[in-house]
PDB file of C-alpha atoms in Angstrom:
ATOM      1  CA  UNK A   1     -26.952 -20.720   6.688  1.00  0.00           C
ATOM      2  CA  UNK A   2     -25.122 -21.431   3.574  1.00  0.00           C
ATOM      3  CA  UNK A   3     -28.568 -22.250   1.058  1.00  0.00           C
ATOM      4  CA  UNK A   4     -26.126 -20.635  -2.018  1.00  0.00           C
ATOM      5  CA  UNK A   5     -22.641 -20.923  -0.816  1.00  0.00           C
ATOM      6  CA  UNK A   6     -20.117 -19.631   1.339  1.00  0.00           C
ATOM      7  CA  UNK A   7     -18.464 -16.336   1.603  1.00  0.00           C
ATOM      8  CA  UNK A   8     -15.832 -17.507  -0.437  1.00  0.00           C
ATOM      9  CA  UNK A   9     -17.642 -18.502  -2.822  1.00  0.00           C
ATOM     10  CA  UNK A  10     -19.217 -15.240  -3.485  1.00  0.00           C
ATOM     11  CA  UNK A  11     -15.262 -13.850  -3.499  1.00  0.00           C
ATOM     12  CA  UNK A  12     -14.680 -15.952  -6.577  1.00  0.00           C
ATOM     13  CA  UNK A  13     -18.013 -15.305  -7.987  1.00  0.00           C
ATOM     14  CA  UNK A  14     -17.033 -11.259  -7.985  1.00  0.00           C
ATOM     15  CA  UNK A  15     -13.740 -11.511  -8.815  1.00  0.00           C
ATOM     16  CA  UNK A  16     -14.806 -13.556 -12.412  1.00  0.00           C
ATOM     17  CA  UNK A  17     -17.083 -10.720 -12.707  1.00  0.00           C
ATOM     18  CA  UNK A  18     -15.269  -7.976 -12.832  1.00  0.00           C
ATOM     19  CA  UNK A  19     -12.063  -9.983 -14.483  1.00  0.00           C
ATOM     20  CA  UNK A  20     -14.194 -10.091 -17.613  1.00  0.00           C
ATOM     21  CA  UNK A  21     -14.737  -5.843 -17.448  1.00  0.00           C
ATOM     22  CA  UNK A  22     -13.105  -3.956 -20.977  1.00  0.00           C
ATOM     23  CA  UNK A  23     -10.432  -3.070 -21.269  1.00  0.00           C
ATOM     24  CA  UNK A  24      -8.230  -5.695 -19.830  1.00  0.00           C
ATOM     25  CA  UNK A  25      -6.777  -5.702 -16.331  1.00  0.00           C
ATOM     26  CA  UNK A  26      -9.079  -2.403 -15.684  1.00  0.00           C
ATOM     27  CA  UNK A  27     -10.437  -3.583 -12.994  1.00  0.00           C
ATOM     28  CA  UNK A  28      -6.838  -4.766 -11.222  1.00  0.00           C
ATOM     29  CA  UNK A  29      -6.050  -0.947 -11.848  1.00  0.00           C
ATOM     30  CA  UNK A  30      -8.926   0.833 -10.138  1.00  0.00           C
ATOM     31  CA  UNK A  31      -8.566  -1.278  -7.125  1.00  0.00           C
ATOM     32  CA  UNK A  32      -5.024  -1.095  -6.721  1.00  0.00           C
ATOM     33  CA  UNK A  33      -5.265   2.602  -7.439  1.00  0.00           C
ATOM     34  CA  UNK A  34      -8.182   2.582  -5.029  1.00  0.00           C
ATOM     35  CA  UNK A  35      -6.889   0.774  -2.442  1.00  0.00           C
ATOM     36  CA  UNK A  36      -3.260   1.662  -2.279  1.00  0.00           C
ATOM     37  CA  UNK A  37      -3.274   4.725   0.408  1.00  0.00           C
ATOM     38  CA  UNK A  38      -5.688   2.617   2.447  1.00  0.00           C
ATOM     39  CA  UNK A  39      -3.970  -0.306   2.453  1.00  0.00           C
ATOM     40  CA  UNK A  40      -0.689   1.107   3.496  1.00  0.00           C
ATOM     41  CA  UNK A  41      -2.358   2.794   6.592  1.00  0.00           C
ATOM     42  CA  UNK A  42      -4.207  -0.212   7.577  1.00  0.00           C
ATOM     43  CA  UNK A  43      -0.666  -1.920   7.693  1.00  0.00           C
ATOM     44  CA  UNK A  44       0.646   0.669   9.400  1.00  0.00           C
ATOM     45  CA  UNK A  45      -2.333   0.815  12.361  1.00  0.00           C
ATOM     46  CA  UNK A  46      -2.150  -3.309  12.473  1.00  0.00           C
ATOM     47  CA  UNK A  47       1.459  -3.184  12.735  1.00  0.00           C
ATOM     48  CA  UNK A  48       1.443  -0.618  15.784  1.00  0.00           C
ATOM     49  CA  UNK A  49      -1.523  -2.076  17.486  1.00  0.00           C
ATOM     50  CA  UNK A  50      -0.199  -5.694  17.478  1.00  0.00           C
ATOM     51  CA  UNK A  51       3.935  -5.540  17.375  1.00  0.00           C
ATOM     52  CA  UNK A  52       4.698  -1.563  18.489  1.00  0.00           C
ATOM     53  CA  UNK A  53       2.796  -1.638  21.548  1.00  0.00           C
ATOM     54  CA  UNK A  54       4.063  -5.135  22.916  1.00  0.00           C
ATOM     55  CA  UNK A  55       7.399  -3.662  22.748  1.00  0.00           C
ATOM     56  CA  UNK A  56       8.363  -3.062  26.295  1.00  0.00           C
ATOM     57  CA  UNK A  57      10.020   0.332  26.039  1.00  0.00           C
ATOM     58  CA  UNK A  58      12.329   0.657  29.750  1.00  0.00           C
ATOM     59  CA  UNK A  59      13.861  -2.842  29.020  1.00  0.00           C
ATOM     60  CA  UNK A  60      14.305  -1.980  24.799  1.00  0.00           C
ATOM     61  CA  UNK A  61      16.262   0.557  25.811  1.00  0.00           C
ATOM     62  CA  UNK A  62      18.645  -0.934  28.350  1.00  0.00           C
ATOM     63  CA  UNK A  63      22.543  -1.491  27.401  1.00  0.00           C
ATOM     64  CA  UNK A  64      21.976  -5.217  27.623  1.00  0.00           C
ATOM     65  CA  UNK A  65      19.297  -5.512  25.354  1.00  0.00           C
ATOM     66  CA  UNK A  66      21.267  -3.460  22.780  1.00  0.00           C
ATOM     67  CA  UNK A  67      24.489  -4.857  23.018  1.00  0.00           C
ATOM     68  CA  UNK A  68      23.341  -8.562  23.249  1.00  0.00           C
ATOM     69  CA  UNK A  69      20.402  -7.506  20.303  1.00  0.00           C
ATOM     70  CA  UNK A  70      23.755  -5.746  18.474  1.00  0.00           C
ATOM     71  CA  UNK A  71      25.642  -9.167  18.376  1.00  0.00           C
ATOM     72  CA  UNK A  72      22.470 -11.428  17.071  1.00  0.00           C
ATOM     73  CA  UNK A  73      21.491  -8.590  14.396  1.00  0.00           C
ATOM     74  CA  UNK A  74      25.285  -8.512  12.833  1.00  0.00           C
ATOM     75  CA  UNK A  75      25.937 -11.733  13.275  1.00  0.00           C
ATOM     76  CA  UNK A  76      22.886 -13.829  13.014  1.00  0.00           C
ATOM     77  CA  UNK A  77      19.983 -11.577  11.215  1.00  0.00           C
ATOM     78  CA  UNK A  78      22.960 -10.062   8.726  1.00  0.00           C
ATOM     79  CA  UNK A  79      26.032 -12.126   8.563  1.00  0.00           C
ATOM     80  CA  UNK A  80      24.340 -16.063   8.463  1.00  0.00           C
ATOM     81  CA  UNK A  81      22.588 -14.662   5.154  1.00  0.00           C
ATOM     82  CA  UNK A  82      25.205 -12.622   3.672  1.00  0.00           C
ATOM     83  CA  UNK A  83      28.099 -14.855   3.739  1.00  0.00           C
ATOM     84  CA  UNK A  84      25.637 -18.231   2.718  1.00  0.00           C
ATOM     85  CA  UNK A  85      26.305 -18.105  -1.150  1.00  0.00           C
ATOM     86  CA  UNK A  86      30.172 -17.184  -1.572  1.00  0.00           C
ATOM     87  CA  UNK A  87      29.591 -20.206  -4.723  1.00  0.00           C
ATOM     88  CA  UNK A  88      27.026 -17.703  -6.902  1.00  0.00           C
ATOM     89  CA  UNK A  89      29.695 -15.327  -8.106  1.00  0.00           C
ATOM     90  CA  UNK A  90      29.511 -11.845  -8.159  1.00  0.00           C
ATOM     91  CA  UNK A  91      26.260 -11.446  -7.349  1.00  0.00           C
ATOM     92  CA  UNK A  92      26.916 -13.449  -3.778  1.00  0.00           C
ATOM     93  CA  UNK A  93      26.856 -10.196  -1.880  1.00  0.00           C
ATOM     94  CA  UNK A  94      23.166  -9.161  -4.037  1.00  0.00           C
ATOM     95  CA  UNK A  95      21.882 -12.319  -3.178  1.00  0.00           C
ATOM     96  CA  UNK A  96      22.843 -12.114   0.505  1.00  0.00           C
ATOM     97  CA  UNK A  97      21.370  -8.678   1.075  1.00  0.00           C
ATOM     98  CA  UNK A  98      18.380  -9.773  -0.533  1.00  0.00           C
ATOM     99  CA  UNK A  99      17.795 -12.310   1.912  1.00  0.00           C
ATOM    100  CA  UNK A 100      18.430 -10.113   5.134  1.00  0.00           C
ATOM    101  CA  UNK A 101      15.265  -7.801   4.223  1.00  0.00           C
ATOM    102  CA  UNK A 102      13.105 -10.458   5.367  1.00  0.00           C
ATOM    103  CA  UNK A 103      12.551  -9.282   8.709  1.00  0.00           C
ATOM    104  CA  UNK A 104       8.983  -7.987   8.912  1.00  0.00           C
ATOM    105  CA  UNK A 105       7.176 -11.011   9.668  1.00  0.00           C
ATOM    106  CA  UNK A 106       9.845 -11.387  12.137  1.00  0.00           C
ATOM    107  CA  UNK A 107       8.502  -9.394  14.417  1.00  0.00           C
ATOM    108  CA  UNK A 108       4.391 -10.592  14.413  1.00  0.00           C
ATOM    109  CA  UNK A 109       6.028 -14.029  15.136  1.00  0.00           C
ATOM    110  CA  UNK A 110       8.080 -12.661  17.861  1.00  0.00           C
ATOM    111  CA  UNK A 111       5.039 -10.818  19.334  1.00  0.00           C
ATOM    112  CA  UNK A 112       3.362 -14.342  19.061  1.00  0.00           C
ATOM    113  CA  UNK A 113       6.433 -16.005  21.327  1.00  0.00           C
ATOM    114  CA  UNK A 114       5.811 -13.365  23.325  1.00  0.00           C
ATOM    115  CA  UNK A 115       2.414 -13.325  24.127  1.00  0.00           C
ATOM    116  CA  UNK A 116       2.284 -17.469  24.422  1.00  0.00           C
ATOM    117  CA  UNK A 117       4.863 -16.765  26.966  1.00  0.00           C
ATOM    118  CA  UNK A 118       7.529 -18.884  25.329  1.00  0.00           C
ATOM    119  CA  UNK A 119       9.712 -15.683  25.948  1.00  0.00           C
ATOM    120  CA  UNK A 120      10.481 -12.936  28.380  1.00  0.00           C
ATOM    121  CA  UNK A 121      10.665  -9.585  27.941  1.00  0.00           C
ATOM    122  CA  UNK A 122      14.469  -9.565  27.839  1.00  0.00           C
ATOM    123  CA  UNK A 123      14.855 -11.915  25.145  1.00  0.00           C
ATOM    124  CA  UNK A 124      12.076 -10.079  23.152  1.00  0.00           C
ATOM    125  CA  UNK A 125      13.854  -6.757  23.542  1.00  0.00           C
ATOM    126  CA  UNK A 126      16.891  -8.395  22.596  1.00  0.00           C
ATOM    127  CA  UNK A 127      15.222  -9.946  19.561  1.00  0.00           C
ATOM    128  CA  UNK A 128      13.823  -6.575  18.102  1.00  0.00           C
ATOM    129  CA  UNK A 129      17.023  -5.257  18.374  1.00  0.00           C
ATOM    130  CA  UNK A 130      18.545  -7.536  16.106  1.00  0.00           C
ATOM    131  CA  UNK A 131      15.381  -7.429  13.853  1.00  0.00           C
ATOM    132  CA  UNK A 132      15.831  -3.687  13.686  1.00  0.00           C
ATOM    133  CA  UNK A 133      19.217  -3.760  12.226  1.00  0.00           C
ATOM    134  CA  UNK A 134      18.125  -6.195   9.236  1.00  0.00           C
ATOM    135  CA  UNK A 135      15.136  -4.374   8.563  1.00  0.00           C
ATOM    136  CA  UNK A 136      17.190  -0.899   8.672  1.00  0.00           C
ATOM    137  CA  UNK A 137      20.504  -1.631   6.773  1.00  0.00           C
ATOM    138  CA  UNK A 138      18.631  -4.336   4.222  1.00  0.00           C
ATOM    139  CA  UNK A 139      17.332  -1.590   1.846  1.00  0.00           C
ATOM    140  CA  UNK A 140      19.851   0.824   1.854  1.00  0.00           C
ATOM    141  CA  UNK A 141      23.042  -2.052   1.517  1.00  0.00           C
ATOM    142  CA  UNK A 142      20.553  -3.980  -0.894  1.00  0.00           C
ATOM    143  CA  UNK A 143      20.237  -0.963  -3.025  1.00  0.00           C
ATOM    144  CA  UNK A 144      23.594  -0.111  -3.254  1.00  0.00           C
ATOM    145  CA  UNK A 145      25.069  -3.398  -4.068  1.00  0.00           C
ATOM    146  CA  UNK A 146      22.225  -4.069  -6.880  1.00  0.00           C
ATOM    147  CA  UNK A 147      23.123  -0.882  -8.142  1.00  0.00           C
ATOM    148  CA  UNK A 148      26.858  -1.659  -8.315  1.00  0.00           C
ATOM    149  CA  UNK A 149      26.391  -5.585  -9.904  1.00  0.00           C
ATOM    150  CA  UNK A 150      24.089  -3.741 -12.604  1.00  0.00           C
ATOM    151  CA  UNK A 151      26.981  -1.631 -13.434  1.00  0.00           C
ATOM    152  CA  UNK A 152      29.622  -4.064 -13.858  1.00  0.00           C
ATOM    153  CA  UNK A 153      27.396  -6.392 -15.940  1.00  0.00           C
TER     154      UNK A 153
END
C-alpha cells in the first residue's frame, strides 16, 4: 500500500530535511558522530555471522590449505597487483600496494561460491588463506611505502 510513496521515497524526503538544518553539514556530523561506534560493530557481527563462521576451521588449518593458500596470496592476491604498473614511476610500488588492500569483499563473495556450492571446502580454505595475506600485509606495506614516496617528493 503505497497511497504516498515508497520507502524510498520517504529516505529522500528526510534526508532534504535535515540537509537544509543550520549550520551547514550539521546534520552529516551528528550522524556520523552518532553512528560511528555502532556501525563498526554491526560490521563486525555481519562479518562473523556470514564469512567467520563458514570458515571450516580443521581443513583452514591443514598444511595443504596453507601452503597452496601461501602460493595464491604472494603470487596472485600480492604480486599480479604489485608488479602491474612498473610504467607510473616512482610511485609504481604505492600504487600496487594500494590495490592489494582490496580484499574484504573478497571474502562475502567467496562465502557466496561457497554456499552455491560452486566450491569445496578445500578450495575455500585455500582461498582465505591467500585473502588473509592481502588483507594483513596491505596496510602495513601500504603505509610504509606512502610514507617513503611522500618523503622523497
Amino acid at each position: 500500500t503505497h497511497y504516498l510513496g515508497t520507502h524510498l521515497w520517504g529516505c529522500f524526503i528526510a534526508g532534504m530535511s535535515f540537509a537544509c538544518l543550520q549550520p551547514p553539514h550539521h546534520a552529516h556530523h551528528v550522524w556520523v558522530k552518532q553512528t560511528k561506534r555502532v556501525t563498526s560493530w554491526m560490521i563486525r557481527i555481519f562479518f562473523s555471522g556470514t564469512v567467520a563462521f563458514s570458515i571450516p576451521v580443521a581443513q583452514l588449518l591443514s598444511l595443504e590449505a596453507f601452503w597452496k593458500g601461501s602460493i595464491m596470496g604472494i603470487v596472485a592476491c600480492i604480486g599480479t597487483k604489485v608488479c602491474c604498473a612498473p610504467f607510473m614511476g616512482k610511485a609504481r610500488f604505492v600504487i600496487g600496494w594500494a590495490m592489494v588492500g582490496r580484499a574484504e569483499f573478497a571474502y562475502l563473495i567467496a562465502q557466496m561460491a561457497l554456499s552455491a556450492g560452486m566450491m569445496d571446502t578445500k578450495t575455500f580454505s585455500i582461498v582465505i588463506w591467500a585473502l588473509l595475506y592481502a588483507t594483513i600485509f596491505a596496510p602495513f606495506v601500504f603505509r610504509f611505502l606512502l610514507n617513503r614516496y611522500v618523503k622523497s617528493e
